Short mmCIF file of C-alpha atoms in Angstrom, two decimals:
data_model
loop_
_atom_site.label_atom_id
_atom_site.label_comp_id
_atom_site.label_asym_id
_atom_site.label_seq_id
_atom_site.Cartn_x
_atom_site.Cartn_y
_atom_site.Cartn_z
CA MET A 26 120.43 94.77 100.44
CA TYR A 27 120.89 92.90 103.70
CA LEU A 28 122.07 90.27 104.30
CA ALA A 29 121.05 86.73 105.32
CA ASP A 30 123.52 85.65 108.58
CA SER A 31 122.78 85.03 112.24
CA ARG A 32 124.46 87.26 114.21
CA ALA A 33 121.80 89.01 116.81
CA THR A 34 121.85 93.06 116.97
CA PRO A 35 119.89 95.35 119.72
CA THR A 36 117.33 97.32 117.71
CA THR A 37 114.57 99.23 118.61
CA ALA A 38 111.83 96.82 119.74
CA GLY A 39 109.18 97.39 117.18
CA PRO A 40 105.36 95.80 118.01
CA GLY A 41 105.03 92.32 118.26
CA ALA A 42 108.51 92.28 119.80
CA ARG A 43 109.02 92.02 123.75
CA PRO A 44 111.14 94.73 125.69
CA GLY A 45 114.78 94.14 126.38
CA ARG A 46 115.14 91.76 123.87
CA PRO A 47 117.84 91.94 120.53
CA VAL A 48 115.71 91.42 117.75
CA ARG A 49 117.92 89.68 114.72
CA ALA A 50 118.28 92.82 112.32
CA ALA A 51 119.72 90.23 109.40
CA VAL A 52 116.78 88.91 106.33
CA PRO A 53 117.02 84.81 106.47
CA GLY A 54 117.30 83.35 103.57
CA THR A 55 113.99 82.19 102.97
CA VAL A 56 113.05 85.59 102.34
CA LEU A 57 116.05 86.36 99.82
CA VAL A 58 115.47 82.78 97.91
CA LEU A 59 111.76 84.08 98.23
CA GLY A 60 112.98 87.47 96.47
CA THR A 61 114.89 85.54 94.16
CA VAL A 62 111.87 83.46 93.12
CA SER A 63 109.94 87.06 92.52
CA LEU A 64 112.46 88.79 90.94
CA ILE A 65 112.67 86.13 88.42
CA THR A 66 108.80 86.10 87.48
CA ASP A 67 108.49 89.46 87.59
CA VAL A 68 110.69 90.20 84.43
CA SER A 69 108.73 87.99 82.84
CA SER A 70 105.13 89.14 83.81
CA GLU A 71 106.14 93.17 83.45
CA MET A 72 107.27 92.55 80.26
CA VAL A 73 103.72 91.66 78.92
CA THR A 74 102.02 94.31 81.23
CA ALA A 75 105.18 96.26 79.77
CA VAL A 76 103.18 95.95 76.02
CA LEU A 77 100.44 94.66 77.52
CA PRO A 78 97.94 97.91 77.01
CA LEU A 79 99.52 99.59 74.11
CA TYR A 80 99.16 96.07 71.95
CA LEU A 81 95.34 95.67 73.04
CA VAL A 82 94.56 99.14 72.07
CA THR A 83 96.24 99.99 69.03
CA GLU A 84 96.75 96.48 67.58
CA LEU A 85 93.77 94.80 68.62
CA GLY A 86 91.50 98.13 68.42
CA LEU A 87 90.34 97.75 72.02
CA SER A 88 87.86 100.95 73.28
CA PRO A 89 89.27 102.09 76.75
CA LEU A 90 85.66 100.32 78.59
CA GLY A 91 86.91 96.72 77.19
CA PHE A 92 90.38 97.45 78.43
CA GLY A 93 88.69 98.58 81.84
CA LEU A 94 86.83 95.10 81.75
CA LEU A 95 89.36 93.02 80.47
CA ASP A 96 92.21 94.75 82.86
CA GLY A 97 88.80 94.48 85.94
CA VAL A 98 89.43 90.57 84.66
CA TYR A 99 93.09 90.57 84.98
CA ASN A 100 92.62 92.10 88.99
CA GLY A 101 89.66 89.79 89.49
CA VAL A 102 90.45 86.84 88.72
CA SER A 103 93.05 86.37 91.55
CA ALA A 104 91.18 87.98 93.69
CA LEU A 105 88.96 85.36 93.90
CA VAL A 106 91.30 82.52 94.22
CA ARG A 107 93.36 84.28 96.81
CA LEU A 108 90.90 83.32 99.31
CA VAL A 109 91.10 79.60 99.01
CA GLY A 110 95.46 79.72 97.61
CA GLY A 111 95.51 80.58 101.25
CA ARG A 112 93.44 78.18 103.48
CA ILE A 113 94.01 75.20 101.67
CA SER A 114 97.94 76.57 102.43
CA ASP A 115 97.15 76.36 106.14
CA ARG A 116 95.64 72.74 106.10
CA GLY A 117 98.28 71.26 107.82
CA GLY A 118 99.99 74.10 110.39
CA GLY A 119 101.27 75.48 107.20
CA GLY A 120 102.54 72.97 105.06
CA GLY A 121 100.87 73.13 102.24
CA HIS A 122 102.56 76.70 101.51
CA LYS A 123 105.07 76.06 99.31
CA VAL A 124 103.02 73.42 97.43
CA VAL A 125 100.45 75.74 96.87
CA ALA A 126 102.98 78.40 95.91
CA VAL A 127 104.84 75.89 93.17
CA VAL A 128 101.36 75.59 91.59
CA GLY A 129 100.72 79.21 91.24
CA TYR A 130 103.49 79.89 89.56
CA GLY A 131 103.94 77.29 87.79
CA LEU A 132 100.21 78.23 86.45
CA SER A 133 101.30 81.42 85.31
CA ALA A 134 104.53 80.38 83.61
CA LEU A 135 102.35 77.63 81.27
CA CYS A 136 100.21 81.41 80.03
CA LYS A 137 103.17 83.13 78.45
CA PRO A 138 103.52 80.83 75.29
CA LEU A 139 99.76 80.87 74.91
CA LEU A 140 100.09 84.49 74.00
CA LEU A 141 101.58 83.82 71.48
CA LEU A 142 98.44 81.46 70.10
CA VAL A 143 95.81 83.49 70.37
CA HIS A 144 94.80 87.22 69.24
CA THR A 145 90.78 87.91 69.62
CA LEU A 146 89.23 89.58 73.54
CA PRO A 147 88.14 86.64 74.39
CA LEU A 148 90.59 83.60 74.27
CA ILE A 149 92.98 86.55 75.48
CA GLY A 150 90.98 87.42 78.63
CA ALA A 151 90.80 83.29 79.41
CA VAL A 152 94.25 82.97 79.29
CA LEU A 153 94.72 85.91 81.17
CA ALA A 154 92.55 84.73 84.31
CA VAL A 155 94.36 81.88 84.05
CA ASP A 156 97.29 83.60 85.15
CA ARG A 157 95.77 85.35 87.80
CA THR A 158 94.31 82.33 88.77
CA GLY A 159 98.01 81.73 89.56
CA LYS A 160 99.06 84.87 90.64
CA GLY A 161 96.03 84.54 93.20
CA LEU A 162 96.70 81.47 94.47
CA ARG A 163 101.07 81.79 95.08
CA THR A 164 100.24 85.45 97.29
CA ALA A 165 99.27 84.90 100.35
CA PRO A 166 101.12 81.60 100.52
CA ARG A 167 104.21 83.17 99.46
CA ASP A 168 103.41 85.92 101.97
CA ALA A 169 103.13 83.46 104.80
CA MET A 170 106.41 82.21 104.04
CA ILE A 171 107.72 85.53 104.70
CA SER A 172 106.15 85.95 107.64
CA LEU A 173 106.57 83.59 109.26
CA ALA A 174 110.33 83.28 108.47
CA GLY A 175 111.43 86.16 110.71
CA GLU A 176 110.95 88.05 113.34
CA PRO A 177 107.77 90.22 114.31
CA ALA A 178 109.76 93.64 114.66
CA VAL A 179 111.59 92.83 111.87
CA ARG A 180 109.01 91.94 109.47
CA GLY A 181 108.69 94.49 107.78
CA ARG A 182 112.33 94.81 107.20
CA ALA A 183 111.66 91.34 104.86
CA PHE A 184 108.81 92.27 103.24
CA GLY A 185 110.72 95.54 102.67
CA VAL A 186 113.79 93.35 100.84
CA HIS A 187 111.86 91.15 99.53
CA ARG A 188 109.78 93.66 97.65
CA ALA A 189 112.83 94.98 96.54
CA MET A 190 113.66 92.10 95.10
CA ASP A 191 110.23 91.58 93.18
CA THR A 192 110.85 95.79 91.59
CA ALA A 193 114.08 94.55 90.48
CA GLY A 194 112.76 92.33 88.41
CA ALA A 195 109.76 95.21 87.66
CA LEU A 196 112.53 97.16 86.64
CA LEU A 197 114.32 94.53 84.20
CA GLY A 198 111.43 93.47 82.27
CA PRO A 199 109.97 96.61 81.07
CA LEU A 200 113.33 96.92 80.14
CA VAL A 201 113.75 93.58 78.25
CA ALA A 202 110.51 94.01 76.70
CA PHE A 203 111.96 97.23 74.89
CA LEU A 204 115.20 96.05 73.84
CA VAL A 205 113.23 92.69 72.01
CA LEU A 206 110.75 94.92 70.40
CA ARG A 207 113.72 96.75 69.12
CA ALA A 208 116.15 93.94 67.83
CA ALA A 209 113.64 91.06 67.04
CA ALA A 210 111.59 90.89 64.33
CA GLY A 211 108.46 89.01 66.21
CA GLY A 212 107.55 92.11 67.79
CA TYR A 213 105.24 91.42 70.66
CA ASP A 214 105.17 87.14 69.56
CA ALA A 215 109.22 87.56 70.39
CA VAL A 216 107.92 89.43 73.89
CA PHE A 217 105.67 86.40 74.77
CA THR A 218 108.46 83.36 73.79
CA VAL A 219 110.99 85.58 76.28
CA SER A 220 108.90 86.07 78.61
CA GLY A 221 107.63 81.94 78.92
CA CYS A 222 111.12 81.18 79.73
CA VAL A 223 112.20 83.54 82.39
CA ALA A 224 109.01 82.28 83.54
CA ALA A 225 110.16 78.47 84.00
CA LEU A 226 113.36 79.41 85.73
CA GLY A 227 111.64 81.00 88.58
CA VAL A 228 109.10 77.14 89.34
CA ALA A 229 112.78 76.59 89.24
CA VAL A 230 113.86 77.75 91.80
CA LEU A 231 111.42 77.58 93.68
CA LEU A 232 111.63 74.27 93.37
CA LEU A 233 114.87 73.17 94.09
CA PHE A 234 115.91 75.94 97.31
CA VAL A 235 112.52 77.52 98.93
CA PRO A 236 112.57 74.11 102.34
CA ALA A 237 109.13 72.68 102.45
CA ARG A 238 108.31 73.82 105.47
CA ILE A 239 109.03 77.19 106.99
CA ARG A 240 108.31 77.24 111.09
CA PRO A 241 109.09 80.83 113.31
CA PRO A 242 112.10 81.41 114.28
CA ALA A 243 113.06 79.69 118.34
CA PRO A 244 112.56 81.91 121.10
CA ASP A 245 115.65 83.34 122.39
CA THR A 246 116.89 81.23 125.51
CA THR A 247 118.86 83.73 126.87
CA GLU A 248 116.36 85.58 128.04
CA ALA A 249 114.32 83.11 129.03
CA ALA A 250 117.65 82.35 131.44
CA ASP A 251 117.77 85.77 132.67
CA ARG A 252 114.19 85.64 133.67
CA LEU A 253 115.25 82.49 136.25
CA PRO A 254 114.61 83.26 139.59
CA SER A 255 117.98 83.44 141.91
CA PRO A 256 118.28 84.68 145.91
CA ALA A 257 120.61 86.65 145.08
CA ARG A 258 117.57 88.62 143.03
CA ASP A 259 114.53 87.55 144.02
CA PRO A 260 115.13 86.55 147.80
CA LEU A 261 111.41 87.31 149.12
CA PRO A 262 108.80 84.42 148.64
CA SER A 263 107.72 84.34 145.11
CA PRO A 264 102.89 84.03 144.44
CA VAL A 265 103.89 82.37 140.91
CA HIS A 266 107.15 79.63 142.30
CA GLY A 267 105.53 79.51 145.88
CA PRO A 268 108.00 80.03 148.96
CA LEU A 269 111.31 79.26 148.49
CA PRO A 270 112.46 75.52 150.00
CA SER A 271 113.62 74.87 153.21
CA PRO A 272 117.50 73.35 153.19
CA ALA A 273 115.80 70.11 154.86
CA HIS A 274 114.11 68.93 151.28
CA GLY A 275 116.58 70.32 149.10
CA PRO A 276 116.83 72.81 146.14
CA ALA A 277 113.91 72.98 144.09
CA SER A 278 114.29 73.60 140.79
CA PRO A 279 112.65 76.74 139.71
CA ALA A 280 109.32 76.60 137.27
CA PRO A 281 110.55 77.41 134.24
CA PRO A 282 108.95 80.73 133.14
CA ARG A 283 106.74 80.44 130.22
CA ASP A 284 107.49 82.02 126.90
CA PRO A 285 104.74 85.21 126.17
CA ALA A 286 104.77 83.64 122.54
CA SER A 287 102.99 80.62 123.68
CA ALA A 288 99.79 82.71 124.96
CA ARG A 289 99.47 83.32 121.21
CA PRO A 290 96.25 81.07 120.46
CA ARG A 291 97.04 77.89 118.54
CA ALA A 292 95.12 77.68 115.40
CA PRO A 293 94.01 73.81 114.08
CA ALA A 294 96.19 71.74 111.65
CA SER A 295 93.24 72.47 109.14
CA ALA A 296 92.18 75.46 107.46
CA PRO A 297 90.46 78.09 110.10
CA PRO A 298 86.49 78.65 109.49
CA LEU A 299 86.29 82.66 108.29
CA ARG A 300 83.80 83.73 110.67
CA PRO A 301 86.14 82.58 113.91
CA MET A 302 88.62 84.25 111.68
CA LEU A 303 86.75 87.46 111.04
CA ARG A 304 86.04 87.99 114.54
CA LEU A 305 90.07 89.60 115.27
CA PRO A 306 89.03 93.56 115.35
CA ALA A 307 92.23 94.77 113.77
CA LEU A 308 91.76 91.86 110.50
CA ARG A 309 88.40 93.13 110.37
CA ARG A 310 89.65 97.16 110.33
CA LEU A 311 92.89 96.61 107.95
CA THR A 312 90.29 94.21 105.42
CA GLY A 313 88.33 97.33 105.42
CA CYS A 314 90.66 99.43 104.90
CA ALA A 315 92.11 97.48 102.18
CA VAL A 316 88.87 97.72 100.88
CA LEU A 317 87.28 101.39 101.10
CA LEU A 318 91.08 102.67 99.02
CA GLY A 319 91.49 99.79 96.52
CA LEU A 320 88.05 101.20 95.42
CA THR A 321 90.06 105.05 93.32
CA THR A 322 93.28 103.20 93.45
CA VAL A 323 93.19 103.28 89.44
CA SER A 324 95.41 100.42 87.78
CA ASP A 325 99.27 100.85 86.45
CA SER A 326 97.64 100.40 82.84
CA PHE A 327 95.47 104.02 83.44
CA LEU A 328 97.75 105.54 84.68
CA TYR A 329 100.56 105.00 82.16
CA LEU A 330 98.41 104.86 78.84
CA THR A 331 97.52 109.20 80.69
CA LEU A 332 100.96 109.70 80.88
CA GLN A 333 101.36 107.91 76.89
CA ARG A 334 98.70 110.01 75.57
CA ARG A 335 99.65 113.40 77.45
CA LEU A 336 103.42 112.91 76.64
CA GLY A 337 102.56 111.66 73.19
CA LEU A 338 105.37 108.50 72.83
CA SER A 339 105.52 106.60 70.88
CA GLU A 340 104.67 102.74 70.93
CA ALA A 341 108.56 101.84 70.95
CA TRP A 342 109.18 103.86 74.23
CA PHE A 343 105.93 102.58 76.37
CA PRO A 344 107.32 100.12 78.08
CA LEU A 345 109.21 102.25 79.50
CA LEU A 346 106.91 104.31 81.72
CA PRO A 347 107.26 101.51 84.69
CA LEU A 348 110.65 101.45 84.34
CA GLY A 349 109.66 105.07 86.75
CA THR A 350 107.54 103.41 89.00
CA ALA A 351 109.90 100.70 89.02
CA ALA A 352 112.94 102.16 89.96
CA ALA A 353 111.35 104.86 92.82
CA PHE A 354 109.72 101.30 94.38
CA LEU A 355 112.42 98.80 94.21
CA LEU A 356 115.17 102.68 95.99
CA LEU A 357 112.32 103.19 99.04
CA ALA A 358 110.62 99.65 99.69
CA VAL A 359 113.49 98.90 102.36
CA PRO A 360 114.12 102.33 103.60
CA LEU A 361 110.53 102.16 104.20
CA GLY A 362 109.74 98.27 105.49
CA ALA A 363 112.12 99.30 108.41
CA VAL A 364 110.37 102.63 108.90
CA ALA A 365 106.86 101.15 108.92
CA ASP A 366 108.84 98.53 111.86
CA ARG A 367 109.76 101.76 113.51
CA TRP A 368 106.91 104.44 113.18
CA GLY A 369 103.66 101.60 112.52
CA ARG A 370 102.75 100.03 109.84
CA ARG A 371 99.07 101.01 109.15
CA ARG A 372 100.45 104.82 109.03
CA LEU A 373 103.16 104.60 106.26
CA PHE A 374 99.85 102.10 104.69
CA LEU A 375 97.65 105.71 105.17
CA LEU A 376 100.69 107.72 103.91
CA GLY A 377 100.89 105.83 101.57
CA HIS A 378 98.02 106.30 99.78
CA LEU A 379 98.63 109.95 99.97
CA ALA A 380 101.50 110.01 97.66
CA LEU A 381 99.40 108.34 94.63
CA LEU A 382 96.89 111.02 95.35
CA GLY A 383 99.20 113.70 94.88
CA ALA A 384 100.60 111.97 91.90
CA TYR A 385 97.03 112.08 90.62
CA GLY A 386 96.93 115.30 91.19
CA VAL A 387 100.03 116.20 88.87
CA LEU A 388 98.14 114.26 86.12
CA LEU A 389 94.88 115.98 86.64
CA ALA A 390 97.16 119.79 86.77
CA PRO A 391 97.97 121.56 82.89
CA PHE A 392 101.53 120.43 81.72
CA ALA A 393 103.13 120.61 79.02
CA ALA A 394 105.39 117.20 77.45
CA SER A 395 108.51 117.99 80.08
CA PRO A 396 110.18 115.09 82.20
CA VAL A 397 109.58 116.63 85.43
CA PRO A 398 105.39 116.34 85.77
CA THR A 399 106.38 112.54 84.62
CA GLY A 400 108.91 111.43 87.06
CA LEU A 401 107.54 113.17 89.74
CA VAL A 402 104.10 111.09 88.76
CA LEU A 403 106.27 108.11 88.69
CA VAL A 404 108.20 108.33 91.69
CA LEU A 405 105.21 109.19 93.62
CA HIS A 406 103.84 106.41 91.89
CA GLY A 407 107.18 104.11 93.10
CA GLY A 408 106.31 105.66 96.67
CA PHE A 409 103.04 104.46 97.07
CA TYR A 410 103.29 100.68 96.24
CA ALA A 411 107.35 100.82 98.98
CA ALA A 412 104.90 102.48 101.48
CA THR A 413 101.78 99.52 100.61
CA ASP A 414 102.34 96.68 99.35
CA GLY A 415 104.65 94.83 101.82
CA VAL A 416 103.80 97.02 104.26
CA LEU A 417 99.61 96.05 104.78
CA ALA A 418 101.12 92.31 104.17
CA ALA A 419 102.88 93.33 107.84
CA ALA A 420 100.02 94.96 109.44
CA THR A 421 98.07 91.88 108.92
CA ALA A 422 100.45 89.16 109.71
CA ASP A 423 100.78 91.41 113.18
CA ALA A 424 96.48 90.25 113.27
CA VAL A 425 96.21 87.24 112.87
CA PRO A 426 98.12 84.05 114.74
CA ASP A 427 100.92 82.45 112.26
CA ALA A 428 98.95 78.79 112.18
CA TRP A 429 96.44 81.21 110.71
CA ARG A 430 98.55 83.69 108.56
CA GLY A 431 97.93 82.00 105.17
CA SER A 432 94.35 82.23 105.56
CA GLY A 433 95.07 86.34 107.17
CA LEU A 434 96.80 87.15 104.36
CA ALA A 435 94.80 86.51 101.95
CA VAL A 436 91.11 87.63 103.25
CA VAL A 437 92.66 91.50 103.45
CA GLN A 438 94.38 90.68 100.05
CA THR A 439 91.49 89.22 97.83
CA GLY A 440 89.58 92.09 99.45
CA GLN A 441 92.15 94.97 97.85
CA ALA A 442 91.90 92.76 95.43
CA ALA A 443 88.25 92.12 93.97
CA ALA A 444 87.87 96.24 95.31
CA ARG A 445 90.85 97.39 92.56
CA PHE A 446 88.96 95.09 89.46
CA GLY A 447 85.55 97.68 90.42
CA CYS A 448 87.62 100.88 90.31
CA SER A 449 88.90 99.19 86.75
CA LEU A 450 85.41 98.63 85.33
CA ALA A 451 84.65 101.83 86.59
CA PHE A 452 87.07 103.90 85.45
CA GLY A 453 87.27 102.29 82.21
CA ALA A 454 83.49 103.00 82.26
CA ALA A 455 84.28 107.04 83.44
CA TRP A 456 86.95 107.68 80.52
CA THR A 457 84.41 105.47 78.09
CA ALA A 458 82.02 108.52 78.19
CA TRP A 459 83.85 111.47 79.59
CA GLY A 460 87.71 111.54 79.16
CA ASP A 461 90.37 110.06 80.81
CA ARG A 462 90.18 113.65 83.21
CA TRP A 463 87.52 114.12 84.43
CA ALA A 464 87.65 109.92 85.46
CA LEU A 465 91.02 110.26 87.24
CA ALA A 466 89.26 113.70 88.97
CA LEU A 467 86.17 111.43 90.34
CA ALA A 468 88.99 108.68 91.49
CA ALA A 469 91.43 111.46 93.27
CA ALA A 470 87.91 112.96 94.95
CA GLY A 471 87.01 108.97 96.10
CA LEU A 472 90.37 108.61 97.61
CA ALA A 473 90.35 111.75 99.62
CA LEU A 474 87.53 110.65 101.21
CA ALA A 475 88.81 106.77 101.70
CA ALA A 476 92.04 108.28 103.51
CA ALA A 477 90.00 110.41 105.27
CA LEU A 478 87.37 107.35 106.43
CA SER A 479 90.53 104.25 106.84
CA ALA A 480 92.00 107.43 108.96
CA ARG A 481 89.41 107.68 111.46
CA LEU A 482 88.95 102.85 111.43
CA LEU A 483 92.18 102.80 112.25
CA ARG A 484 92.86 105.26 114.75
CA ALA A 485 90.48 103.08 116.32
CA ALA A 486 92.76 100.06 116.72
CA PRO A 487 96.53 101.34 117.81
CA GLY A 488 97.52 97.48 118.45
CA THR A 489 97.69 94.47 117.40
CA ASP A 490 95.11 92.06 117.83
CA ALA A 491 97.04 88.96 117.09
CA SER A 492 96.95 87.82 120.66
CA VAL A 493 93.28 88.26 121.20
CA PRO A 494 91.54 84.46 120.43
CA PRO A 495 88.58 83.86 119.02
CA ALA A 496 85.90 82.02 121.14
CA ASP A 497 85.88 78.88 118.94
CA VAL A 498 89.49 78.70 119.73
CA THR A 499 90.06 77.75 122.85
CA PRO A 500 93.74 77.03 124.85
CA THR A 501 95.46 74.00 124.96
CA PRO A 502 96.26 73.23 128.76
CA SER A 503 99.98 74.18 128.75
CA GLU A 504 97.97 77.39 127.83
CA SER A 505 95.92 77.69 131.19
CA ALA A 506 98.63 76.00 133.81
CA PRO A 507 98.93 78.66 135.80
#
């Protein structure tokens, strides 16, 4: 794990870095605290997620179509509110990021004990909808705080560290659920109780240790000083600073060079209108790709249910399946985040979906109950998340101005979550009509087509568009000055 310190070490410049400038390789403390919050919260959430599919299908007798509907609600509600959370958090120049995040984490924490009181499908669906409302509200503000806390050139690494800590919680959650199921007499009720207590701890850490407002790092003054003109390096008249003054008038102080970051568009303090923000070409392309690929991304719950049926696992062992995905995600998130900074975030995002396609292929292949194919599926599944989750957020952060960060992230995340909602409904219906194998085969064919279309769409935009202001944003006088 990377430690937060103030040392500056020269690294290869990534997207958004200025040539010749040393980049701080350390991950800021704010990112580590947010990672801790996510770790604790994911322990709570994954305890429930690990047992929920089996609880609904075996205890309540839910059909695959009914589970698909509930799983769609579980993911779709967050899609409806992510844009709201991102836009509200951007008001006042981003000062609302922490407030909206606290509300989101708090709502999810309140829902865990409510699962003890509901035992019918409509009520369980309502509780899960409120829980996903909290998830949707907090995601974009949290990612905005991560992107604002560190250097743009190591943004992928910062998201990788955060996702690694988040995944450590996802790794521990199913393990805790497994131990509680085996040790406690209450079974599922005991899991829901412990989950609620852990979620409350995560909200407390967020309230106490995350600053109220996070500002981007100040520009490096060393580079600016090195660029000041001097008689030894710049003895000729400069077209920017004018002719050198004569000794009779005394030496003149050269005008300080403008920092390139000041040329970025300055968004208003209120939340930006959606239409001007969607004029940013890179944001449109990323949103389109997230929607295309999300339409063919089968939910984790369906993937684990498919594995469980192939292997004939008992209910007590089912919560351990997410551990394989989480372990692969944990090991790969940080190194793949660094790879994205050097090699290209969009390219790695697409390759991650090819890993998911490989997992579909292994599931479709005829194999006996063996740990080798099962382990391969879980490793590919974890690699998919490591190459896409934080990488997409980092790529989106490159495409929008700082003050619009929450709204821009929410646009992409809303499109992706809405598409996955549709995929859950369609996959559940296909499973009910034709069985799990045919449903998965259709999803694999769709994913291959979506990946090809996304590669073509992103190939037209090799750079980032954050430096291109929408037509509705006018530069400030300081930006238009020569």
